[in-house]
PDB file of C-alpha atoms in Angstrom:
ATOM      1  CA  MET A   1     -90.571 -25.686  46.280  1.00 41.00           C
ATOM      2  CA  THR A   2     -86.825 -25.522  46.517  1.00 43.00           C
ATOM      3  CA  GLY A   3     -84.305 -22.844  47.278  1.00 43.00           C
ATOM      4  CA  PRO A   4     -81.395 -21.925  49.477  1.00 44.00           C
ATOM      5  CA  PRO A   5     -81.150 -23.899  52.704  1.00 43.00           C
ATOM      6  CA  GLN A   6     -82.663 -22.130  55.658  1.00 44.00           C
ATOM      7  CA  VAL A   7     -79.817 -23.086  57.986  1.00 44.00           C
ATOM      8  CA  TRP A   8     -76.452 -21.402  57.730  1.00 49.00           C
ATOM      9  CA  ALA A   9     -73.703 -23.950  57.079  1.00 63.00           C
ATOM     10  CA  ARG A  10     -69.969 -23.491  57.483  1.00 73.00           C
ATOM     11  CA  GLU A  11     -69.423 -26.023  54.685  1.00 75.00           C
ATOM     12  CA  VAL A  12     -71.001 -23.623  52.191  1.00 77.00           C
ATOM     13  CA  LYS A  13     -68.654 -20.825  53.198  1.00 80.00           C
ATOM     14  CA  ILE A  14     -65.577 -23.055  53.016  1.00 84.00           C
ATOM     15  CA  SER A  15     -66.433 -24.743  49.722  1.00 81.00           C
ATOM     16  CA  GLY A  16     -67.603 -21.486  48.155  1.00 83.00           C
ATOM     17  CA  SER A  17     -64.405 -19.727  49.167  1.00 86.00           C
ATOM     18  CA  VAL A  18     -62.229 -22.500  47.738  1.00 90.00           C
ATOM     19  CA  VAL A  19     -64.111 -22.833  44.443  1.00 89.00           C
ATOM     20  CA  HIS A  20     -64.499 -19.129  43.762  1.00 90.00           C
ATOM     21  CA  GLY A  21     -61.030 -18.320  45.046  1.00 90.00           C
ATOM     22  CA  LEU A  22     -59.525 -20.783  42.568  1.00 92.00           C
ATOM     23  CA  ALA A  23     -61.706 -19.488  39.731  1.00 92.00           C
ATOM     24  CA  ILE A  24     -60.789 -15.876  40.509  1.00 93.00           C
ATOM     25  CA  PHE A  25     -57.070 -16.687  40.625  1.00 93.00           C
ATOM     26  CA  ILE A  26     -57.069 -18.608  37.333  1.00 92.00           C
ATOM     27  CA  THR A  27     -59.233 -16.045  35.540  1.00 93.00           C
ATOM     28  CA  SER A  28     -57.035 -13.195  36.763  1.00 93.00           C
ATOM     29  CA  PHE A  29     -53.975 -15.070  35.512  1.00 91.00           C
ATOM     30  CA  ARG A  30     -55.686 -15.626  32.167  1.00 90.00           C
ATOM     31  CA  LEU A  31     -56.520 -11.936  31.751  1.00 92.00           C
ATOM     32  CA  LEU A  32     -53.026 -10.801  32.724  1.00 91.00           C
ATOM     33  CA  TYR A  33     -51.472 -13.365  30.394  1.00 85.00           C
ATOM     34  CA  ARG A  34     -53.644 -12.331  27.465  1.00 87.00           C
ATOM     35  CA  TRP A  35     -52.957  -8.660  28.153  1.00 88.00           C
ATOM     36  CA  TYR A  36     -49.218  -9.306  28.369  1.00 84.00           C
ATOM     37  CA  MET A  37     -49.310 -11.210  25.062  1.00 78.00           C
ATOM     38  CA  SER A  38     -51.299  -8.344  23.472  1.00 81.00           C
ATOM     39  CA  ARG A  39     -54.099 -10.754  22.607  1.00 80.00           C
ATOM     40  CA  PHE A  40     -56.921  -9.215  24.663  1.00 84.00           C
ATOM     41  CA  TRP A  41     -60.190  -9.672  22.743  1.00 86.00           C
ATOM     42  CA  TRP A  42     -63.954 -10.042  23.209  1.00 89.00           C
ATOM     43  CA  GLU A  43     -63.592 -13.482  24.783  1.00 88.00           C
ATOM     44  CA  ASP A  44     -61.385 -11.935  27.460  1.00 91.00           C
ATOM     45  CA  ALA A  45     -63.867  -9.122  28.024  1.00 93.00           C
ATOM     46  CA  TRP A  46     -66.594 -11.687  28.723  1.00 94.00           C
ATOM     47  CA  ALA A  47     -64.219 -13.580  31.013  1.00 92.00           C
ATOM     48  CA  ALA A  48     -63.484 -10.327  32.851  1.00 94.00           C
ATOM     49  CA  LEU A  49     -67.216  -9.700  33.283  1.00 95.00           C
ATOM     50  CA  ALA A  50     -67.645 -13.236  34.622  1.00 94.00           C
ATOM     51  CA  LEU A  51     -64.781 -12.512  37.023  1.00 94.00           C
ATOM     52  CA  VAL A  52     -66.608  -9.457  38.379  1.00 94.00           C
ATOM     53  CA  PHE A  53     -69.730 -11.524  39.016  1.00 94.00           C
ATOM     54  CA  ASP A  54     -67.627 -14.266  40.611  1.00 93.00           C
ATOM     55  CA  ILE A  55     -66.092 -11.787  43.035  1.00 93.00           C
ATOM     56  CA  ALA A  56     -69.597 -10.585  43.936  1.00 91.00           C
ATOM     57  CA  CYS A  57     -70.624 -14.204  44.429  1.00 89.00           C
ATOM     58  CA  LEU A  58     -67.699 -14.774  46.791  1.00 89.00           C
ATOM     59  CA  VAL A  59     -68.687 -11.667  48.743  1.00 88.00           C
ATOM     60  CA  SER A  60     -72.226 -13.024  49.105  1.00 84.00           C
ATOM     61  CA  VAL A  61     -70.808 -16.229  50.580  1.00 83.00           C
ATOM     62  CA  TRP A  62     -69.101 -14.265  53.341  1.00 81.00           C
ATOM     63  CA  MET A  63     -72.159 -12.085  53.923  1.00 76.00           C
ATOM     64  CA  GLU A  64     -74.106 -15.009  55.345  1.00 71.00           C
ATOM     65  CA  SER A  65     -74.112 -15.623  59.080  1.00 64.00           C
ATOM     66  CA  PRO A  66     -75.819 -18.059  61.478  1.00 58.00           C
ATOM     67  CA  PRO A  67     -79.456 -17.047  62.134  1.00 57.00           C
ATOM     68  CA  GLN A  68     -80.184 -15.809  65.643  1.00 56.00           C
ATOM     69  CA  ILE A  69     -83.794 -16.980  65.462  1.00 54.00           C
ATOM     70  CA  PRO A  70     -84.458 -20.580  64.359  1.00 53.00           C
ATOM     71  CA  ARG A  71     -85.877 -20.887  60.817  1.00 58.00           C
ATOM     72  CA  ALA A  72     -85.591 -17.130  60.295  1.00 56.00           C
ATOM     73  CA  LEU A  73     -83.134 -15.660  57.801  1.00 64.00           C
ATOM     74  CA  PRO A  74     -81.256 -12.511  58.857  1.00 65.00           C
ATOM     75  CA  PRO A  75     -81.634  -9.555  56.463  1.00 68.00           C
ATOM     76  CA  MET A  76     -77.992  -9.932  55.413  1.00 73.00           C
ATOM     77  CA  ASN A  77     -78.627 -13.550  54.440  1.00 70.00           C
ATOM     78  CA  ILE A  78     -81.628 -12.548  52.359  1.00 75.00           C
ATOM     79  CA  MET A  79     -79.482 -10.034  50.491  1.00 80.00           C
ATOM     80  CA  ALA A  80     -76.798 -12.689  50.046  1.00 78.00           C
ATOM     81  CA  ASN A  81     -79.365 -15.056  48.533  1.00 80.00           C
ATOM     82  CA  TRP A  82     -80.376 -12.367  46.034  1.00 83.00           C
ATOM     83  CA  ILE A  83     -76.773 -11.746  45.017  1.00 86.00           C
ATOM     84  CA  LEU A  84     -76.023 -15.460  44.857  1.00 85.00           C
ATOM     85  CA  SER A  85     -79.037 -16.281  42.691  1.00 85.00           C
ATOM     86  CA  VAL A  86     -78.244 -13.574  40.139  1.00 89.00           C
ATOM     87  CA  THR A  87     -74.449 -13.822  40.050  1.00 91.00           C
ATOM     88  CA  LEU A  88     -74.340 -17.607  39.663  1.00 89.00           C
ATOM     89  CA  THR A  89     -76.454 -17.306  36.526  1.00 90.00           C
ATOM     90  CA  CYS A  90     -74.406 -14.404  35.164  1.00 93.00           C
ATOM     91  CA  ILE A  91     -71.103 -16.222  35.720  1.00 93.00           C
ATOM     92  CA  ILE A  92     -72.210 -19.288  33.797  1.00 90.00           C
ATOM     93  CA  TRP A  93     -73.614 -17.430  30.801  1.00 92.00           C
ATOM     94  CA  CYS A  94     -70.751 -14.934  30.564  1.00 93.00           C
ATOM     95  CA  ALA A  95     -68.398 -17.919  30.497  1.00 91.00           C
ATOM     96  CA  ARG A  96     -70.398 -19.425  27.633  1.00 91.00           C
ATOM     97  CA  MET A  97     -70.171 -16.170  25.683  1.00 93.00           C
ATOM     98  CA  SER A  98     -66.414 -16.195  26.234  1.00 91.00           C
ATOM     99  CA  ILE A  99     -66.186 -19.740  24.863  1.00 89.00           C
ATOM    100  CA  LEU A 100     -68.230 -18.787  21.796  1.00 90.00           C
ATOM    101  CA  CYS A 101     -66.003 -15.784  21.091  1.00 89.00           C
ATOM    102  CA  SER A 102     -62.932 -18.026  21.368  1.00 85.00           C
ATOM    103  CA  ILE A 103     -64.388 -20.414  18.804  1.00 84.00           C
ATOM    104  CA  VAL A 104     -65.106 -17.581  16.364  1.00 86.00           C
ATOM    105  CA  ARG A 105     -61.666 -16.020  16.766  1.00 84.00           C
ATOM    106  CA  ILE A 106     -59.749 -19.235  16.250  1.00 80.00           C
ATOM    107  CA  ALA A 107     -61.874 -20.650  13.432  1.00 79.00           C
ATOM    108  CA  ASN A 108     -62.255 -17.334  11.587  1.00 80.00           C
ATOM    109  CA  PRO A 109     -65.371 -18.803   9.921  1.00 79.00           C
ATOM    110  CA  SER A 110     -66.875 -17.899   6.594  1.00 83.00           C
ATOM    111  CA  PRO A 111     -69.534 -15.148   6.512  1.00 86.00           C
ATOM    112  CA  LYS A 112     -72.272 -17.788   6.529  1.00 88.00           C
ATOM    113  CA  LEU A 113     -70.920 -19.552   9.610  1.00 86.00           C
ATOM    114  CA  ARG A 114     -70.205 -16.212  11.243  1.00 88.00           C
ATOM    115  CA  ARG A 115     -73.904 -15.384  10.965  1.00 92.00           C
ATOM    116  CA  VAL A 116     -74.628 -18.705  12.656  1.00 91.00           C
ATOM    117  CA  ALA A 117     -72.278 -17.682  15.464  1.00 91.00           C
ATOM    118  CA  TYR A 118     -74.102 -14.365  15.798  1.00 93.00           C
ATOM    119  CA  GLY A 119     -77.361 -16.279  16.030  1.00 94.00           C
ATOM    120  CA  ILE A 120     -75.968 -18.484  18.801  1.00 94.00           C
ATOM    121  CA  ALA A 121     -74.766 -15.379  20.635  1.00 94.00           C
ATOM    122  CA  VAL A 122     -78.241 -13.842  20.455  1.00 95.00           C
ATOM    123  CA  VAL A 123     -79.768 -17.056  21.791  1.00 95.00           C
ATOM    124  CA  LEU A 124     -77.278 -17.207  24.671  1.00 94.00           C
ATOM    125  CA  LEU A 125     -77.764 -13.562  25.626  1.00 95.00           C
ATOM    126  CA  THR A 126     -81.550 -13.752  25.395  1.00 95.00           C
ATOM    127  CA  THR A 127     -81.621 -16.904  27.496  1.00 94.00           C
ATOM    128  CA  ALA A 128     -79.322 -15.380  30.100  1.00 94.00           C
ATOM    129  CA  ILE A 129     -81.476 -12.259  30.420  1.00 95.00           C
ATOM    130  CA  ALA A 130     -84.628 -14.368  30.711  1.00 94.00           C
ATOM    131  CA  LEU A 131     -83.102 -16.580  33.411  1.00 92.00           C
ATOM    132  CA  VAL A 132     -81.850 -13.611  35.420  1.00 92.00           C
ATOM    133  CA  ALA A 133     -85.291 -12.015  35.203  1.00 92.00           C
ATOM    134  CA  GLN A 134     -86.832 -15.296  36.331  1.00 88.00           C
ATOM    135  CA  LYS A 135     -84.494 -15.450  39.338  1.00 87.00           C
ATOM    136  CA  ILE A 136     -85.299 -11.852  40.289  1.00 87.00           C
ATOM    137  CA  VAL A 137     -89.035 -12.543  40.145  1.00 85.00           C
ATOM    138  CA  MET A 138     -88.710 -15.690  42.248  1.00 82.00           C
ATOM    139  CA  CYS A 139     -86.552 -13.926  44.839  1.00 80.00           C
ATOM    140  CA  SER A 140     -88.987 -11.027  45.109  1.00 80.00           C
ATOM    141  CA  MET A 141     -92.003 -13.326  45.410  1.00 78.00           C
ATOM    142  CA  ASP A 142     -90.737 -16.131  47.607  1.00 71.00           C
ATOM    143  CA  SER A 143     -87.285 -15.368  49.048  1.00 69.00           C
ATOM    144  CA  CYS A 144     -85.348 -17.083  46.251  1.00 70.00           C
ATOM    145  CA  LYS A 145     -87.158 -20.405  46.654  1.00 72.00           C
ATOM    146  CA  PHE A 146     -87.247 -21.953  43.219  1.00 69.00           C
ATOM    147  CA  THR A 147     -90.123 -24.078  41.973  1.00 70.00           C
ATOM    148  CA  MET A 148     -89.896 -27.206  39.859  1.00 78.00           C
ATOM    149  CA  HIS A 149     -90.396 -25.355  36.575  1.00 79.00           C
ATOM    150  CA  VAL A 150     -87.406 -23.125  37.382  1.00 79.00           C
ATOM    151  CA  ALA A 151     -85.183 -26.170  37.862  1.00 80.00           C
ATOM    152  CA  ILE A 152     -86.458 -27.737  34.642  1.00 85.00           C
ATOM    153  CA  THR A 153     -85.923 -24.491  32.724  1.00 87.00           C
ATOM    154  CA  GLN A 154     -82.377 -24.269  34.036  1.00 84.00           C
ATOM    155  CA  LEU A 155     -81.656 -27.873  33.060  1.00 85.00           C
ATOM    156  CA  VAL A 156     -83.036 -27.542  29.525  1.00 89.00           C
ATOM    157  CA  THR A 157     -81.325 -24.235  28.758  1.00 90.00           C
ATOM    158  CA  ASP A 158     -77.982 -25.417  30.131  1.00 87.00           C
ATOM    159  CA  VAL A 159     -77.989 -28.684  28.192  1.00 87.00           C
ATOM    160  CA  VAL A 160     -79.065 -27.038  24.931  1.00 91.00           C
ATOM    161  CA  SER A 161     -76.545 -24.196  25.211  1.00 89.00           C
ATOM    162  CA  ASP A 162     -73.640 -26.521  26.011  1.00 86.00           C
ATOM    163  CA  ALA A 163     -74.625 -28.766  23.104  1.00 87.00           C
ATOM    164  CA  MET A 164     -74.630 -25.747  20.774  1.00 89.00           C
ATOM    165  CA  LEU A 165     -71.149 -24.724  21.913  1.00 87.00           C
ATOM    166  CA  VAL A 166     -69.704 -28.202  21.413  1.00 84.00           C
ATOM    167  CA  ALA A 167     -71.361 -28.531  17.995  1.00 87.00           C
ATOM    168  CA  ALA A 168     -70.150 -25.065  16.980  1.00 85.00           C
ATOM    169  CA  SER A 169     -66.554 -25.836  17.949  1.00 81.00           C
ATOM    170  CA  VAL A 170     -66.571 -29.077  15.943  1.00 81.00           C
ATOM    171  CA  ARG A 171     -68.209 -27.519  12.874  1.00 84.00           C
ATOM    172  CA  PHE A 172     -66.291 -24.248  12.826  1.00 81.00           C
ATOM    173  CA  LEU A 173     -62.905 -25.900  13.300  1.00 76.00           C
ATOM    174  CA  ARG A 174     -63.588 -28.531  10.656  1.00 79.00           C
ATOM    175  CA  ASP A 175     -62.345 -26.239   7.884  1.00 72.00           C
ATOM    176  CA  VAL A 176     -59.270 -25.137   9.813  1.00 70.00           C
ATOM    177  CA  LYS A 177     -56.249 -27.217   8.854  1.00 71.00           C
ATOM    178  CA  LEU A 178     -54.376 -28.070  12.021  1.00 65.00           C
ATOM    179  CA  SER A 179     -52.100 -30.864  13.060  1.00 64.00           C
ATOM    180  CA  ARG A 180     -53.911 -33.741  14.726  1.00 64.00           C
ATOM    181  CA  ASN A 181     -52.433 -33.046  18.169  1.00 63.00           C
ATOM    182  CA  ARG A 182     -53.288 -29.358  18.118  1.00 67.00           C
ATOM    183  CA  ARG A 183     -56.791 -30.046  16.858  1.00 67.00           C
ATOM    184  CA  LEU A 184     -57.364 -32.529  19.675  1.00 68.00           C
ATOM    185  CA  LEU A 185     -56.069 -30.069  22.261  1.00 67.00           C
ATOM    186  CA  ILE A 186     -58.289 -27.247  21.033  1.00 71.00           C
ATOM    187  CA  LEU A 187     -61.396 -29.414  20.657  1.00 70.00           C
ATOM    188  CA  SER A 188     -60.801 -30.948  24.080  1.00 69.00           C
ATOM    189  CA  ALA A 189     -60.624 -27.501  25.641  1.00 69.00           C
ATOM    190  CA  PHE A 190     -63.898 -26.454  24.019  1.00 68.00           C
ATOM    191  CA  SER A 191     -65.643 -29.780  24.618  1.00 70.00           C
ATOM    192  CA  ALA A 192     -64.917 -29.467  28.329  1.00 72.00           C
ATOM    193  CA  SER A 193     -68.195 -27.550  28.521  1.00 71.00           C
ATOM    194  CA  VAL A 194     -69.795 -31.001  28.664  1.00 74.00           C
ATOM    195  CA  LEU A 195     -68.538 -31.111  32.257  1.00 77.00           C
ATOM    196  CA  ILE A 196     -70.821 -28.175  33.019  1.00 77.00           C
ATOM    197  CA  THR A 197     -73.732 -30.187  31.647  1.00 77.00           C
ATOM    198  CA  GLY A 198     -72.939 -33.048  34.006  1.00 80.00           C
ATOM    199  CA  VAL A 199     -72.872 -30.744  37.022  1.00 82.00           C
ATOM    200  CA  THR A 200     -76.039 -29.045  35.751  1.00 77.00           C
ATOM    201  CA  ILE A 201     -77.944 -32.321  35.716  1.00 79.00           C
ATOM    202  CA  LEU A 202     -76.854 -33.068  39.271  1.00 79.00           C
ATOM    203  CA  HIS A 203     -77.703 -29.543  40.423  1.00 77.00           C
ATOM    204  CA  SER A 204     -81.139 -29.634  38.788  1.00 75.00           C
ATOM    205  CA  VAL A 205     -81.939 -32.959  40.438  1.00 76.00           C
ATOM    206  CA  LEU A 206     -81.007 -31.496  43.820  1.00 76.00           C
ATOM    207  CA  LEU A 207     -83.129 -28.409  43.148  1.00 72.00           C
ATOM    208  CA  LEU A 208     -86.162 -30.643  42.688  1.00 72.00           C
ATOM    209  CA  GLN A 209     -85.720 -32.008  46.193  1.00 72.00           C
ATOM    210  CA  ARG A 210     -85.702 -30.479  49.648  1.00 70.00           C
ATOM    211  CA  PRO A 211     -83.021 -27.769  49.898  1.00 66.00           C
ATOM    212  CA  THR A 212     -79.786 -28.903  51.489  1.00 71.00           C
ATOM    213  CA  THR A 213     -76.271 -27.615  51.927  1.00 73.00           C
ATOM    214  CA  GLY A 214     -75.218 -29.830  49.023  1.00 73.00           C
ATOM    215  CA  THR A 215     -77.539 -27.937  46.677  1.00 77.00           C
ATOM    216  CA  ILE A 216     -75.716 -24.679  47.326  1.00 80.00           C
ATOM    217  CA  VAL A 217     -72.285 -26.316  47.196  1.00 82.00           C
ATOM    218  CA  ILE A 218     -73.014 -27.839  43.775  1.00 83.00           C
ATOM    219  CA  GLY A 219     -74.208 -24.428  42.583  1.00 82.00           C
ATOM    220  CA  HIS A 220     -70.864 -22.905  43.556  1.00 85.00           C
ATOM    221  CA  VAL A 221     -69.002 -25.763  41.881  1.00 87.00           C
ATOM    222  CA  LYS A 222     -71.020 -25.245  38.703  1.00 87.00           C
ATOM    223  CA  ALA A 223     -70.157 -21.547  38.544  1.00 87.00           C
ATOM    224  CA  GLY A 224     -66.486 -22.126  39.315  1.00 87.00           C
ATOM    225  CA  LEU A 225     -66.268 -24.926  36.764  1.00 87.00           C
ATOM    226  CA  SER A 226     -67.787 -22.661  34.112  1.00 87.00           C
ATOM    227  CA  LEU A 227     -64.996 -20.149  34.624  1.00 88.00           C
ATOM    228  CA  LEU A 228     -62.363 -22.878  34.548  1.00 87.00           C
ATOM    229  CA  VAL A 229     -63.744 -24.237  31.269  1.00 86.00           C
ATOM    230  CA  CYS A 230     -63.765 -20.835  29.583  1.00 86.00           C
ATOM    231  CA  ASN A 231     -60.126 -20.423  30.664  1.00 89.00           C
ATOM    232  CA  ALA A 232     -59.138 -23.915  29.526  1.00 82.00           C
ATOM    233  CA  LEU A 233     -57.805 -22.997  26.088  1.00 79.00           C
ATOM    234  CA  VAL A 234     -55.635 -20.181  27.424  1.00 81.00           C
ATOM    235  CA  LEU A 235     -54.249 -22.460  30.132  1.00 81.00           C
ATOM    236  CA  VAL A 236     -53.548 -25.199  27.582  1.00 77.00           C
ATOM    237  CA  THR A 237     -51.741 -22.656  25.420  1.00 75.00           C
ATOM    238  CA  PHE A 238     -49.641 -21.464  28.348  1.00 78.00           C
ATOM    239  CA  VAL A 239     -48.687 -25.005  29.359  1.00 77.00           C
ATOM    240  CA  TYR A 240     -47.848 -25.815  25.736  1.00 71.00           C
ATOM    241  CA  ARG A 241     -45.547 -22.809  25.504  1.00 73.00           C
ATOM    242  CA  VAL A 242     -43.813 -23.655  28.773  1.00 75.00           C
ATOM    243  CA  CYS A 243     -43.401 -27.381  28.120  1.00 76.00           C
ATOM    244  CA  HIS A 244     -42.258 -27.010  24.517  1.00 63.00           C
ATOM    245  CA  HIS A 245     -40.325 -23.775  25.066  1.00 54.00           C
ATOM    246  CA  ALA A 246     -42.015 -22.436  21.978  1.00 53.00           C
ATOM    247  CA  GLY A 247     -43.274 -19.018  21.033  1.00 51.00           C
ATOM    248  CA  VAL A 248     -46.307 -20.576  19.386  1.00 48.00           C
ATOM    249  CA  ASP A 249     -49.865 -20.081  20.555  1.00 51.00           C
ATOM    250  CA  LEU A 250     -52.297 -22.897  19.946  1.00 48.00           C
ATOM    251  CA  ASP A 251     -55.159 -20.436  19.992  1.00 51.00           C
ATOM    252  CA  HIS A 252     -53.646 -17.864  17.674  1.00 51.00           C
ATOM    253  CA  SER A 253     -53.057 -18.265  13.958  1.00 43.00           C
ATOM    254  CA  VAL A 254     -49.966 -16.420  12.827  1.00 35.00           C
ATOM    255  CA  HIS A 255     -50.620 -16.978   9.145  1.00 37.00           C
ATOM    256  CA  GLU A 256     -53.997 -17.631   7.572  1.00 42.00           C
ATOM    257  CA  GLN A 257     -54.716 -18.354   3.958  1.00 39.00           C
ATOM    258  CA  ARG A 258     -58.104 -19.223   2.556  1.00 42.00           C
ATOM    259  CA  THR A 259     -58.139 -22.143   0.178  1.00 41.00           C
ATOM    260  CA  GLY A 260     -60.902 -23.763  -1.776  1.00 43.00           C
ATOM    261  CA  GLY A 261     -61.462 -26.349   0.929  1.00 45.00           C
ATOM    262  CA  GLY A 262     -61.276 -24.065   3.913  1.00 45.00           C
ATOM    263  CA  ILE A 263     -58.719 -22.120   5.903  1.00 42.00           C
ATOM    264  CA  SER A 264     -55.128 -23.189   6.036  1.00 41.00           C
ATOM    265  CA  VAL A 265     -53.603 -22.131   9.330  1.00 40.00           C
ATOM    266  CA  GLN A 266     -49.866 -22.258   9.731  1.00 38.00           C
ATOM    267  CA  PHE A 267     -48.293 -21.883  13.149  1.00 35.00           C
ATOM    268  CA  THR A 268     -44.928 -20.412  12.288  1.00 31.00           C
ATOM    269  CA  SER A 269     -41.844 -19.873  14.386  1.00 27.00           C
ATOM    270  CA  VAL A 270     -38.398 -18.505  13.689  1.00 28.00           C
ATOM    271  CA  ILE A 271     -35.739 -21.171  13.267  1.00 27.00           C
ATOM    272  CA  GLU A 272     -32.104 -20.225  12.928  1.00 30.00           C
ATOM    273  CA  ILE A 273     -30.491 -22.227  10.116  1.00 30.00           C
ATOM    274  CA  PRO A 274     -26.687 -22.088  10.110  1.00 37.00           C
ATOM    275  CA  THR A 275     -25.151 -21.261   6.747  1.00 36.00           C
ATOM    276  CA  LYS A 276     -21.932 -22.638   5.370  1.00 37.00           C
ATOM    277  CA  LEU A 277     -20.153 -19.355   5.989  1.00 34.00           C
ATOM    278  CA  SER A 278     -21.296 -19.093   9.583  1.00 37.00           C
ATOM    279  CA  SER A 279     -20.318 -22.680  10.293  1.00 36.00           C
ATOM    280  CA  LEU A 280     -16.751 -21.950   9.236  1.00 35.00           C
ATOM    281  CA  SER A 281     -16.405 -18.897  11.416  1.00 38.00           C
TER     282      SER A 281
END
C-alpha cells in the first residue's frame, strides 16, 4: 500500500509552496487579464475553481508539522492529508474542464461536434467525481494510503482524458481556417496537456512503491503543471500581443463566417491608410 510519507519533510513544504505559489500567481494574472479584456467565460470559471482548490492545497502544505511521536501523524497532518488528496484531484480535473471549454469556444464547432464536446465534458466530470469519492473512501479507511488499484485507476483515467483533449483540439480546430503560425501556437498550447501525462506516469510509478517525499513532490508538480497548461493559451495570447504590439487575440475570433468547408476565422485589426488628401496636408 502506498500513501503520504509518514515523516514530515521540509522539502515538501518548500517545493509545494514554490509550485503552488507560481500556479496561483499565473492563474490570478490570467483571470484578471481575461476580466480586463471582457472575455471572461466558462473556461475562466473552471480556472477560477481550480485556483480555489490550489489555494486550499497550499494551505494544507503549511498545515503539516514534524511529528512529536515517531511514526505517528499529528491530527493536523491527518487533516492536511485529507485536504491534499481531494484538492490535488480537483485541481487537475478542473484544469481539464477549462481546457475543453477553451477548445469549444475557439473552434465554435458544428452542432454534431458540440455534442461530442458535451459528451467529453460528461466523461471528465463523472471521472472526477468518481476519483474524489475514491480518495475520500481510502482516506476514511486507511489514512489516505492508496493501494495499487488506486494508482492504476489514476494512471488510466489521466492518460485517457489527456488523449481525448489533444484529439479534440486537433479535430475541432481542423475546420477553423487559421494562418499556419497561429494554428501551431494554439495547438501547441492545447497539446501541452501531454506534459501532464508524462508527470502522471512518473507519479503513478512512485505511488506503486514505498511512499517517499518525492511522491508528494511530484503530486504537487502535477497539480501545478495542470494549472499552467490550462493557462497556456491565455499566456501565449498575452505574449503575442506584447511582442507584436497588436490588438489581436489568438484565442478570440473577431469575425466568423461559416463556409461549406468549415469556419473561416479572420483576425482583423484597424489599419490607418493615408489618403491622397491627407498626405498633402
